XYZ file of C-alpha atoms in Angstrom:
582
model
C 0.000 0.000 0.000
C 2.818 2.336 0.940
C 4.717 1.597 -2.317
C 1.640 2.280 -4.438
C 1.105 5.555 -2.589
C 4.723 6.537 -3.167
C 4.446 5.651 -6.795
C 1.422 7.878 -7.116
C 2.769 10.907 -5.260
C 6.533 10.505 -5.688
C 6.769 13.492 -7.986
C 3.704 15.431 -6.910
C 3.438 18.938 -8.308
C 1.392 22.038 -7.528
C -1.467 20.952 -9.768
C -1.783 17.620 -7.985
C -1.531 19.309 -4.587
C -4.348 21.701 -5.486
C -6.468 18.792 -6.645
C -5.799 16.986 -3.370
C -6.717 20.025 -1.296
C -9.917 20.571 -3.274
C -10.801 16.907 -2.822
C -10.265 17.207 0.945
C -12.262 20.433 1.127
C -15.170 18.843 -0.758
C -15.086 15.871 1.601
C -15.188 18.176 4.630
C -17.987 20.313 3.162
C -20.121 17.241 2.474
C -19.860 16.126 6.090
C -23.151 16.513 7.928
C -21.513 16.723 11.351
C -18.203 17.185 13.090
C -18.027 13.425 13.675
C -18.481 12.687 9.968
C -15.832 15.262 9.034
C -13.287 13.852 11.478
C -13.926 10.244 10.463
C -13.493 11.289 6.832
C -10.259 13.050 7.736
C -8.963 9.937 9.555
C -9.705 7.785 6.489
C -8.058 10.271 4.131
C -4.893 10.643 6.231
C -4.518 6.864 6.565
C -4.775 6.508 2.788
C -2.271 9.301 2.150
C 0.182 7.842 4.683
C -0.206 4.341 3.257
C -1.151 2.838 6.636
C -4.111 0.833 7.842
C -5.349 2.893 10.768
C -5.747 6.450 11.993
C -7.146 7.852 15.213
C -7.679 11.553 15.934
C -7.195 12.551 19.566
C -8.466 15.694 21.243
C -6.950 17.141 24.411
C -9.068 17.071 27.564
C -6.622 18.293 30.207
C -2.829 18.297 30.360
C -1.627 15.127 28.546
C -4.978 13.354 28.722
C -6.609 12.877 25.309
C -9.780 11.251 24.056
C -10.498 9.742 20.635
C -12.922 11.840 18.571
C -12.536 9.925 15.278
C -11.243 6.487 14.232
C -10.512 4.600 11.046
C -9.848 0.857 11.292
C -8.791 1.133 14.949
C -9.355 -1.619 17.482
C -10.190 -0.950 21.138
C -7.700 0.806 23.378
C -7.639 4.374 22.023
C -10.783 5.771 23.657
C -8.730 7.689 26.209
C -4.933 7.838 26.406
C -2.263 9.670 28.382
C 0.518 10.917 26.115
C 4.132 10.777 27.126
C 7.601 10.723 25.569
C 7.709 11.408 21.826
C 3.912 11.522 21.469
C 3.626 14.331 24.011
C 6.578 16.126 22.360
C 4.850 15.954 18.975
C 1.819 17.829 20.331
C 3.887 20.230 22.406
C 6.421 21.110 19.697
C 3.838 21.016 16.882
C 6.019 18.681 14.804
C 5.273 15.229 13.311
C 7.103 12.594 15.364
C 7.449 8.817 15.381
C 6.456 7.269 18.710
C 6.216 3.920 20.446
C 3.180 2.313 22.096
C 4.398 3.251 25.554
C 4.383 6.951 24.491
C 0.632 6.608 23.880
C -0.011 4.759 27.132
C -0.961 1.599 25.271
C -0.550 -1.856 26.881
C 2.698 -3.759 26.250
C 1.343 -6.409 23.864
C 3.229 -8.280 21.175
C 1.510 -6.318 18.404
C 2.091 -2.958 20.113
C 5.823 -3.710 20.640
C 6.235 -4.130 16.878
C 4.143 -1.086 15.890
C 5.511 2.375 15.086
C 3.094 5.283 15.381
C 3.282 8.564 13.437
C 1.969 11.401 15.610
C 0.854 14.313 13.388
C -0.454 17.438 15.169
C -3.397 19.272 13.598
C -2.515 22.964 13.663
C -4.885 25.907 13.370
C -3.413 29.406 13.510
C -0.151 27.750 14.608
C -1.817 26.158 17.618
C -2.293 22.378 18.029
C -5.968 21.524 18.444
C -5.840 17.732 17.880
C -3.375 14.916 17.227
C -3.665 12.358 14.417
C -1.991 8.992 15.171
C -1.300 6.880 12.043
C -0.128 3.235 12.108
C -0.409 -0.287 10.778
C -0.620 -2.838 13.585
C 2.603 -4.818 14.011
C 4.505 -2.785 11.398
C 7.175 -0.100 11.557
C 6.857 1.865 8.305
C 9.078 4.732 7.209
C 7.553 8.004 6.024
C 9.167 10.093 3.324
C 9.495 13.857 3.444
C 6.909 14.151 0.670
C 4.456 12.034 2.625
C 4.989 14.042 5.791
C 4.513 17.289 3.887
C 1.245 16.158 2.318
C 0.026 14.834 5.688
C 0.938 18.138 7.368
C -0.996 20.103 4.746
C -3.976 17.743 5.047
C -3.818 17.940 8.854
C -3.777 21.743 8.695
C -6.723 21.708 6.319
C -8.551 19.359 8.666
C -7.750 21.620 11.635
C -9.269 24.608 9.835
C -12.341 22.538 8.995
C -12.629 21.541 12.655
C -12.354 25.189 13.649
C -15.061 26.083 11.176
C -17.343 23.403 12.602
C -16.677 24.720 16.102
C -17.426 28.261 14.971
C -20.646 27.157 13.319
C -21.691 25.166 16.365
C -20.799 28.070 18.647
C -22.685 30.504 16.423
C -25.705 28.205 16.374
C -25.475 27.769 20.128
C -25.276 31.532 20.680
C -28.115 32.112 18.217
C -30.301 29.519 19.946
C -29.386 30.950 23.323
C -30.201 34.500 22.256
C -33.471 33.337 20.701
C -34.353 31.496 23.898
C -33.293 34.472 26.021
C -35.395 36.820 23.894
C -38.424 34.534 24.136
C -38.012 34.210 27.894
C -37.575 37.951 28.297
C -40.622 38.547 26.119
C -42.697 36.233 28.285
C -41.260 37.740 31.455
C -41.845 41.336 30.410
C -45.356 40.687 29.126
C -46.598 40.761 32.687
C -46.307 43.678 35.062
C -47.982 41.634 37.742
C -45.361 41.004 40.445
C -46.451 37.435 41.160
C -46.577 36.418 37.493
C -43.292 38.158 36.671
C -41.313 36.412 39.426
C -42.972 33.072 38.655
C -41.993 33.386 34.991
C -38.376 34.164 35.917
C -38.104 31.141 38.214
C -39.687 28.837 35.635
C -37.573 30.000 32.693
C -34.162 30.725 34.269
C -32.975 27.084 33.943
C -33.432 27.258 30.159
C -30.646 29.822 29.781
C -28.268 28.458 32.408
C -26.860 25.029 33.239
C -28.587 25.114 36.610
C -31.952 23.536 37.309
C -33.341 25.691 40.115
C -33.913 29.394 40.694
C -34.942 31.289 43.834
C -35.611 35.023 44.188
C -35.102 36.868 47.465
C -35.877 40.493 48.231
C -33.831 42.484 50.682
C -35.283 43.832 53.915
C -32.571 46.334 54.945
C -34.291 47.258 58.200
C -34.277 43.676 59.462
C -30.923 42.776 57.844
C -32.336 39.716 56.125
C -33.636 38.442 52.785
C -37.069 36.921 52.232
C -37.931 34.503 49.438
C -40.662 35.804 47.143
C -40.540 32.997 44.578
C -38.972 29.544 44.536
C -39.533 26.235 42.700
C -42.793 24.534 43.618
C -41.109 21.651 45.453
C -39.023 24.061 47.543
C -42.035 26.213 48.469
C -44.041 23.091 49.276
C -41.322 21.774 51.572
C -40.054 24.981 53.211
C -42.668 27.663 52.501
C -41.361 31.234 52.488
C -37.709 31.249 53.547
C -36.074 34.031 55.516
C -32.331 34.187 56.132
C -30.235 36.582 58.169
C -27.620 38.427 56.128
C -25.071 37.703 58.865
C -25.274 34.028 57.877
C -25.247 34.548 54.091
C -21.673 35.471 53.279
C -21.965 34.791 49.528
C -25.224 36.711 49.148
C -23.882 39.582 51.225
C -20.746 39.786 49.065
C -22.830 39.705 45.868
C -25.082 42.530 47.071
C -22.460 44.684 48.822
C -19.914 44.427 45.996
C -22.614 44.304 43.292
C -21.056 41.362 41.462
C -22.130 37.771 40.716
C -20.487 34.788 42.385
C -19.984 31.566 40.401
C -19.626 28.601 42.752
C -18.607 25.380 41.003
C -18.225 23.300 44.176
C -20.589 24.471 46.917
C -19.331 21.927 49.443
C -15.797 23.339 49.435
C -16.554 26.999 48.703
C -15.436 29.039 51.739
C -17.958 31.914 51.526
C -21.231 30.039 51.542
C -23.430 28.830 54.370
C -22.994 25.073 54.621
C -26.325 24.869 56.469
C -28.093 26.198 53.362
C -25.959 23.996 51.095
C -27.128 20.936 53.025
C -30.705 22.143 53.398
C -31.244 22.832 49.667
C -28.721 20.285 48.385
C -26.456 22.700 46.502
C -23.791 21.141 44.262
C -23.010 24.233 42.159
C -24.566 27.690 42.350
C -24.607 31.215 40.963
C -25.428 34.069 43.332
C -26.652 37.139 41.428
C -27.395 40.577 42.898
C -30.657 42.137 41.694
C -29.928 45.799 40.981
C -32.300 48.306 39.370
C -31.962 52.099 39.236
C -28.735 51.877 41.242
C -30.610 50.191 44.107
C -30.014 46.647 45.369
C -33.393 44.910 45.455
C -32.265 41.488 46.579
C -30.505 38.409 45.290
C -31.197 35.483 42.970
C -29.862 31.975 43.517
C -29.392 29.582 40.601
C -28.272 26.125 41.673
C -27.982 22.436 40.789
C -28.587 19.513 43.141
C -27.564 16.566 40.946
C -24.045 17.415 39.748
C -21.252 19.962 39.849
C -21.112 22.410 36.985
C -18.087 24.064 35.399
C -19.022 27.544 34.242
C -17.651 29.034 31.041
C -17.793 32.593 29.747
C -21.149 32.010 28.043
C -22.671 30.815 31.309
C -21.432 33.930 33.070
C -22.732 36.228 30.357
C -26.158 34.553 30.235
C -26.553 34.566 34.025
C -25.678 38.260 34.313
C -28.054 39.159 31.456
C -30.811 37.233 33.224
C -30.019 39.007 36.490
C -30.225 42.453 34.875
C -33.502 41.631 33.157
C -35.002 40.052 36.255
C -34.104 43.091 38.391
C -35.779 45.481 35.948
C -38.908 43.336 35.679
C -39.148 42.885 39.451
C -38.625 46.607 40.035
C -41.245 47.565 37.430
C -43.710 45.006 38.759
C -43.209 46.230 42.312
C -43.652 49.871 41.242
C -46.824 48.924 39.385
C -48.112 47.103 42.458
C -47.376 50.128 44.635
C -49.094 52.398 42.092
C -52.122 50.130 42.079
C -52.283 50.257 45.861
C -51.815 54.042 45.815
C -54.513 54.351 43.168
C -56.925 52.370 45.300
C -56.121 54.609 48.258
C -56.672 57.689 46.104
C -60.000 56.295 44.958
C -60.972 55.799 48.585
C -59.832 59.334 49.415
C -61.700 60.696 46.415
C -64.847 58.894 47.534
C -64.378 60.310 51.016
C -63.992 63.770 49.472
C -67.183 63.336 47.462
C -69.025 62.045 50.538
C -67.729 65.058 52.440
C -68.948 67.413 49.676
C -72.360 65.778 49.748
C -72.602 65.951 53.541
C -71.376 69.544 53.824
C -73.514 70.852 50.972
C -76.553 69.144 52.468
C -75.876 70.320 56.029
C -75.011 73.926 55.106
C -77.748 74.642 52.605
C -80.596 75.027 55.150
C -78.668 77.047 57.785
C -77.463 79.440 55.062
C -81.005 79.889 53.797
C -82.177 80.685 57.348
C -79.324 83.181 57.873
C -80.104 84.821 54.505
C -83.811 85.015 55.342
C -83.389 86.620 58.770
C -80.728 88.998 57.420
C -83.152 90.205 54.749
C -85.854 90.735 57.387
C -83.458 92.812 59.463
C -82.212 94.745 56.409
C -85.732 95.593 55.269
C -86.686 96.853 58.761
C -89.381 94.268 59.297
C -88.029 93.572 62.771
C -87.434 97.233 63.638
C -85.790 100.374 62.245
C -82.011 100.352 61.395
C -79.478 103.119 60.844
C -77.263 103.296 57.738
C -74.240 101.753 59.425
C -76.281 98.742 60.556
C -77.677 98.325 57.040
C -74.152 98.416 55.610
C -73.070 95.600 57.913
C -76.160 93.538 57.063
C -75.414 94.072 53.362
C -71.905 92.668 53.911
C -73.423 89.675 55.750
C -75.807 88.932 52.845
C -72.967 89.178 50.283
C -70.849 86.692 52.206
C -73.815 84.385 52.750
C -74.360 84.442 48.958
C -70.698 83.537 48.430
C -71.018 80.605 50.813
C -74.235 79.486 49.147
C -72.503 79.614 45.755
C -69.627 77.520 47.107
C -72.046 74.999 48.602
C -73.841 74.819 45.248
C -70.581 74.098 43.437
C -69.636 71.435 45.996
C -72.998 69.823 45.385
C -72.382 69.989 41.610
C -69.008 68.265 41.962
C -70.473 65.578 44.188
C -73.380 64.890 41.842
C -71.229 64.666 38.713
C -68.537 62.540 40.397
C -71.073 59.998 41.580
C -72.535 59.928 38.049
C -75.917 61.198 39.260
C -75.824 64.007 36.733
C -78.828 64.122 34.392
C -78.446 66.080 31.154
C -81.333 67.667 29.308
C -79.939 67.828 25.800
C -81.370 70.004 23.077
C -80.070 71.457 19.795
C -78.600 74.913 20.387
C -76.513 77.506 18.589
C -73.212 78.227 20.321
C -73.067 81.595 18.598
C -76.402 82.662 20.099
C -75.464 81.290 23.538
C -72.148 83.168 23.645
C -73.771 86.359 22.364
C -76.330 86.185 25.201
C -73.669 85.649 27.876
C -71.488 88.457 26.556
C -74.476 90.783 26.548
C -75.193 89.971 30.201
C -71.562 90.222 31.363
C -70.354 93.043 29.115
C -70.704 95.781 31.727
C -68.469 93.828 34.166
C -65.602 93.883 31.660
C -66.209 97.574 30.868
C -66.128 98.474 34.559
C -62.642 96.872 34.800
C -61.496 98.384 31.475
C -60.947 94.948 29.928
C -61.553 94.478 26.203
C -63.887 91.545 25.467
C -63.710 90.060 21.941
C -65.965 87.397 20.423
C -65.270 85.198 17.385
C -68.020 82.574 17.245
C -69.343 82.205 13.662
C -73.085 81.912 13.046
C -72.256 79.178 10.508
C -71.265 76.667 13.228
C -73.445 73.537 13.263
C -75.909 73.009 16.070
C -74.817 70.974 19.044
C -76.995 68.856 21.319
C -76.112 69.853 24.869
C -77.627 70.768 28.195
C -77.812 74.540 27.602
C -77.822 75.527 31.255
C -74.741 73.443 32.073
C -72.678 74.517 29.037
C -73.567 78.129 29.916
C -72.224 77.391 33.395
C -68.915 76.228 31.879
C -68.600 79.427 29.822
C -69.571 81.587 32.812
C -66.907 79.887 34.948
C -64.233 80.466 32.299
C -65.287 84.084 31.654
C -65.465 84.847 35.388
C -61.973 83.420 35.876
C -60.658 85.482 32.960
C -62.286 88.594 34.393
C -60.981 87.891 37.892
C -57.372 87.133 36.934
C -56.870 89.724 34.174
C -55.665 93.162 35.355
C -57.201 96.425 34.130
C -56.381 97.269 30.537
C -56.147 93.583 29.576
C -58.020 91.588 26.976
C -60.287 88.535 26.972
C -61.456 86.735 23.830
C -63.984 83.961 23.202
C -63.770 81.904 20.017
C -65.146 78.693 18.530
C -64.010 76.601 15.555
C -65.651 73.813 13.566
C -63.446 70.706 13.552
C -63.942 67.268 12.016
C -66.086 65.706 14.731
C -66.338 68.409 17.374
C -66.601 72.106 18.098
C -63.539 73.638 19.773
C -64.315 76.523 22.133
C -61.587 78.673 23.718
C -61.409 81.528 26.230
C -58.140 83.465 26.154
C -56.994 86.136 28.609
C -53.914 88.291 29.156
C -53.977 87.743 32.913
C -51.523 86.525 35.534
C -51.128 83.072 33.948
C -50.572 79.651 35.489
C -47.228 77.885 36.091
C -46.815 75.047 33.573
C -46.271 72.501 36.363
C -49.750 73.251 37.747
C -51.779 72.957 34.543
C -52.735 69.327 35.183
C -53.955 70.131 38.695
C -56.205 73.156 38.216
C -59.233 71.025 37.287
C -59.075 68.905 40.457
C -60.865 71.364 42.777
C -59.624 73.545 45.672
C -56.471 74.408 43.731
C -54.854 77.849 43.550
C -51.179 77.266 42.718
C -51.460 79.376 39.582
C -53.398 82.182 41.265
C -51.390 83.149 44.326
C -50.274 86.647 43.368
C -52.949 88.351 45.471
C -55.493 87.424 48.135
C -58.200 88.974 45.964
C -58.004 85.881 43.736
C -58.841 83.454 46.514
C -62.002 81.411 46.233
C -63.138 77.836 46.719
C -61.471 76.773 43.444
C -64.360 74.516 42.428
C -65.436 76.244 39.215
C -62.936 74.466 36.964
C -63.600 71.105 38.635
C -67.323 71.495 37.948
C -66.600 72.646 34.385
C -64.431 69.593 33.710
C -67.127 67.230 34.888
C -69.804 68.984 32.844
C -67.729 68.879 29.659
C -66.743 65.241 30.173
C -70.363 64.273 30.841
C -71.102 65.650 27.343
C -68.346 63.479 25.856
C -65.915 66.359 25.410
C -62.492 67.379 26.742
C -61.214 70.430 28.619
C -57.644 71.655 29.106
C -55.553 74.787 29.482
C -52.384 76.294 28.039
C -50.623 78.998 29.985
C -47.392 80.621 31.071
C -46.965 82.510 34.303
C -47.285 86.260 33.715
C -48.332 85.869 30.061
C -51.993 84.885 30.244
C -53.970 81.673 29.787
C -56.146 79.945 27.206
C -58.805 77.451 28.258
C -60.162 75.030 25.660
C -63.089 72.632 25.675
C -64.733 70.535 22.991
C -68.307 69.520 22.288
C -69.114 66.614 19.947
C -71.074 67.858 16.928
C -74.758 67.050 16.670
C -76.146 65.146 13.714
C -78.585 68.066 13.398
C -77.258 70.820 11.154
C -78.185 74.445 11.505
C -80.705 75.749 8.964
């Protein structure tokens, strides 16, 4: 076999070498797996060397190697310990002839009469495998040409092996990223704290080598951590677990130093509680701090109970990515839970406020009417003659009683609308006519304060179906506010525009304005942040709250745009009626 090989390649040239390389490359490309490629390489190298057998060894640790491909090899090469010339061949990256003892093979008759060619497979000048070529019981010689062709073939095989590794690694990373994305998608779909933590615990093992996951939240005041989610079997056996931080060295380090700990052997790791190791059966573990918005929320334990795990860089990267994602989800879920609880409290407070409005408006209405009635009797002299000074005081009393009655009326309005007991008597009306009537009634008030009042409400606007009295109340509230908060010499304008599905009404003034930060609050009731330049502007602050509820009950919206010291514009919308103006 060797002679025929030599006869074929004795005077090989560049053309033949290229053909050989292309043939090898095609063989490698056709391989469906790494195993097929390596077995094909072993067959090809044996044929080129003119020997019967070839085994390809891959390094495990130090001089320990395992067989990853064989061609016509009997038992005995599954795992070997290299020594002597065989070890030198791999170390020095040079083809070397070796004896059986160099490969750790038993001292049999056949092995004593066998010479082995050890050919390292080099990729980027680094040995990644070792091909061992031989014919049992024979001691062949290998020419320089043969060694050169084998070296080139081995190098080509090494590059093919590298390419398979790269492909497998790329596929692994792609699958891992796809799995991580899917898990994160499922995790982040829920902002419910219970569901979010449950999803993390269930899915964490799919992106790590560890089977179990437990999430603990930190209680800084008590100096301990409390489990909020654990595997079902752990919760069934132990319930909610609480551990003192003084006992948890590893968890304390992870949280204090804000770094993960990768524990490959929990039984011998110095900074871990052996009581917990025994209780939960740790073999290997990862301790991950949960950090969101620069705040340590707690810690996550990933652990195995069946075997020890050696962590590589991918494991570390995946675990830390999971930790970051879990912390954000837990933090968001907890914030949402707190917001929900706060919202419920606000609803309760709002109901209490409405109940208070109802009670106060009911209890004050009759006493105010009695005070007003008796004051009128006194003022008119029915109960005896009065001097001018006494009449002046009684006039002041009646004015203030009227103010209180107006406030009580507005409180009653707010209460009625908020509790949805707010009947509307809709009818088709013309906004232009309504505004003209209001301006006619209020015109003298603006003249007395030397404020210019402008109106731009076209007669061509379509009719709207509204409760006339209540929409008039909205406009009166807005005009009164504009009058109250605009200094002498200012200007107020009322306008309306026809839009696609609604009428937009606006009231603009050149008054004191409202700070931008307060614009969202002025419709809540009892709010004066934008009107604190003078005590003359003080009032109950309910007009805008009532207006908002009236507009919203009609299916419209109300808002304001303003800048402190530069005036304000209040807008509200009314859905257009199907009735058109004739």
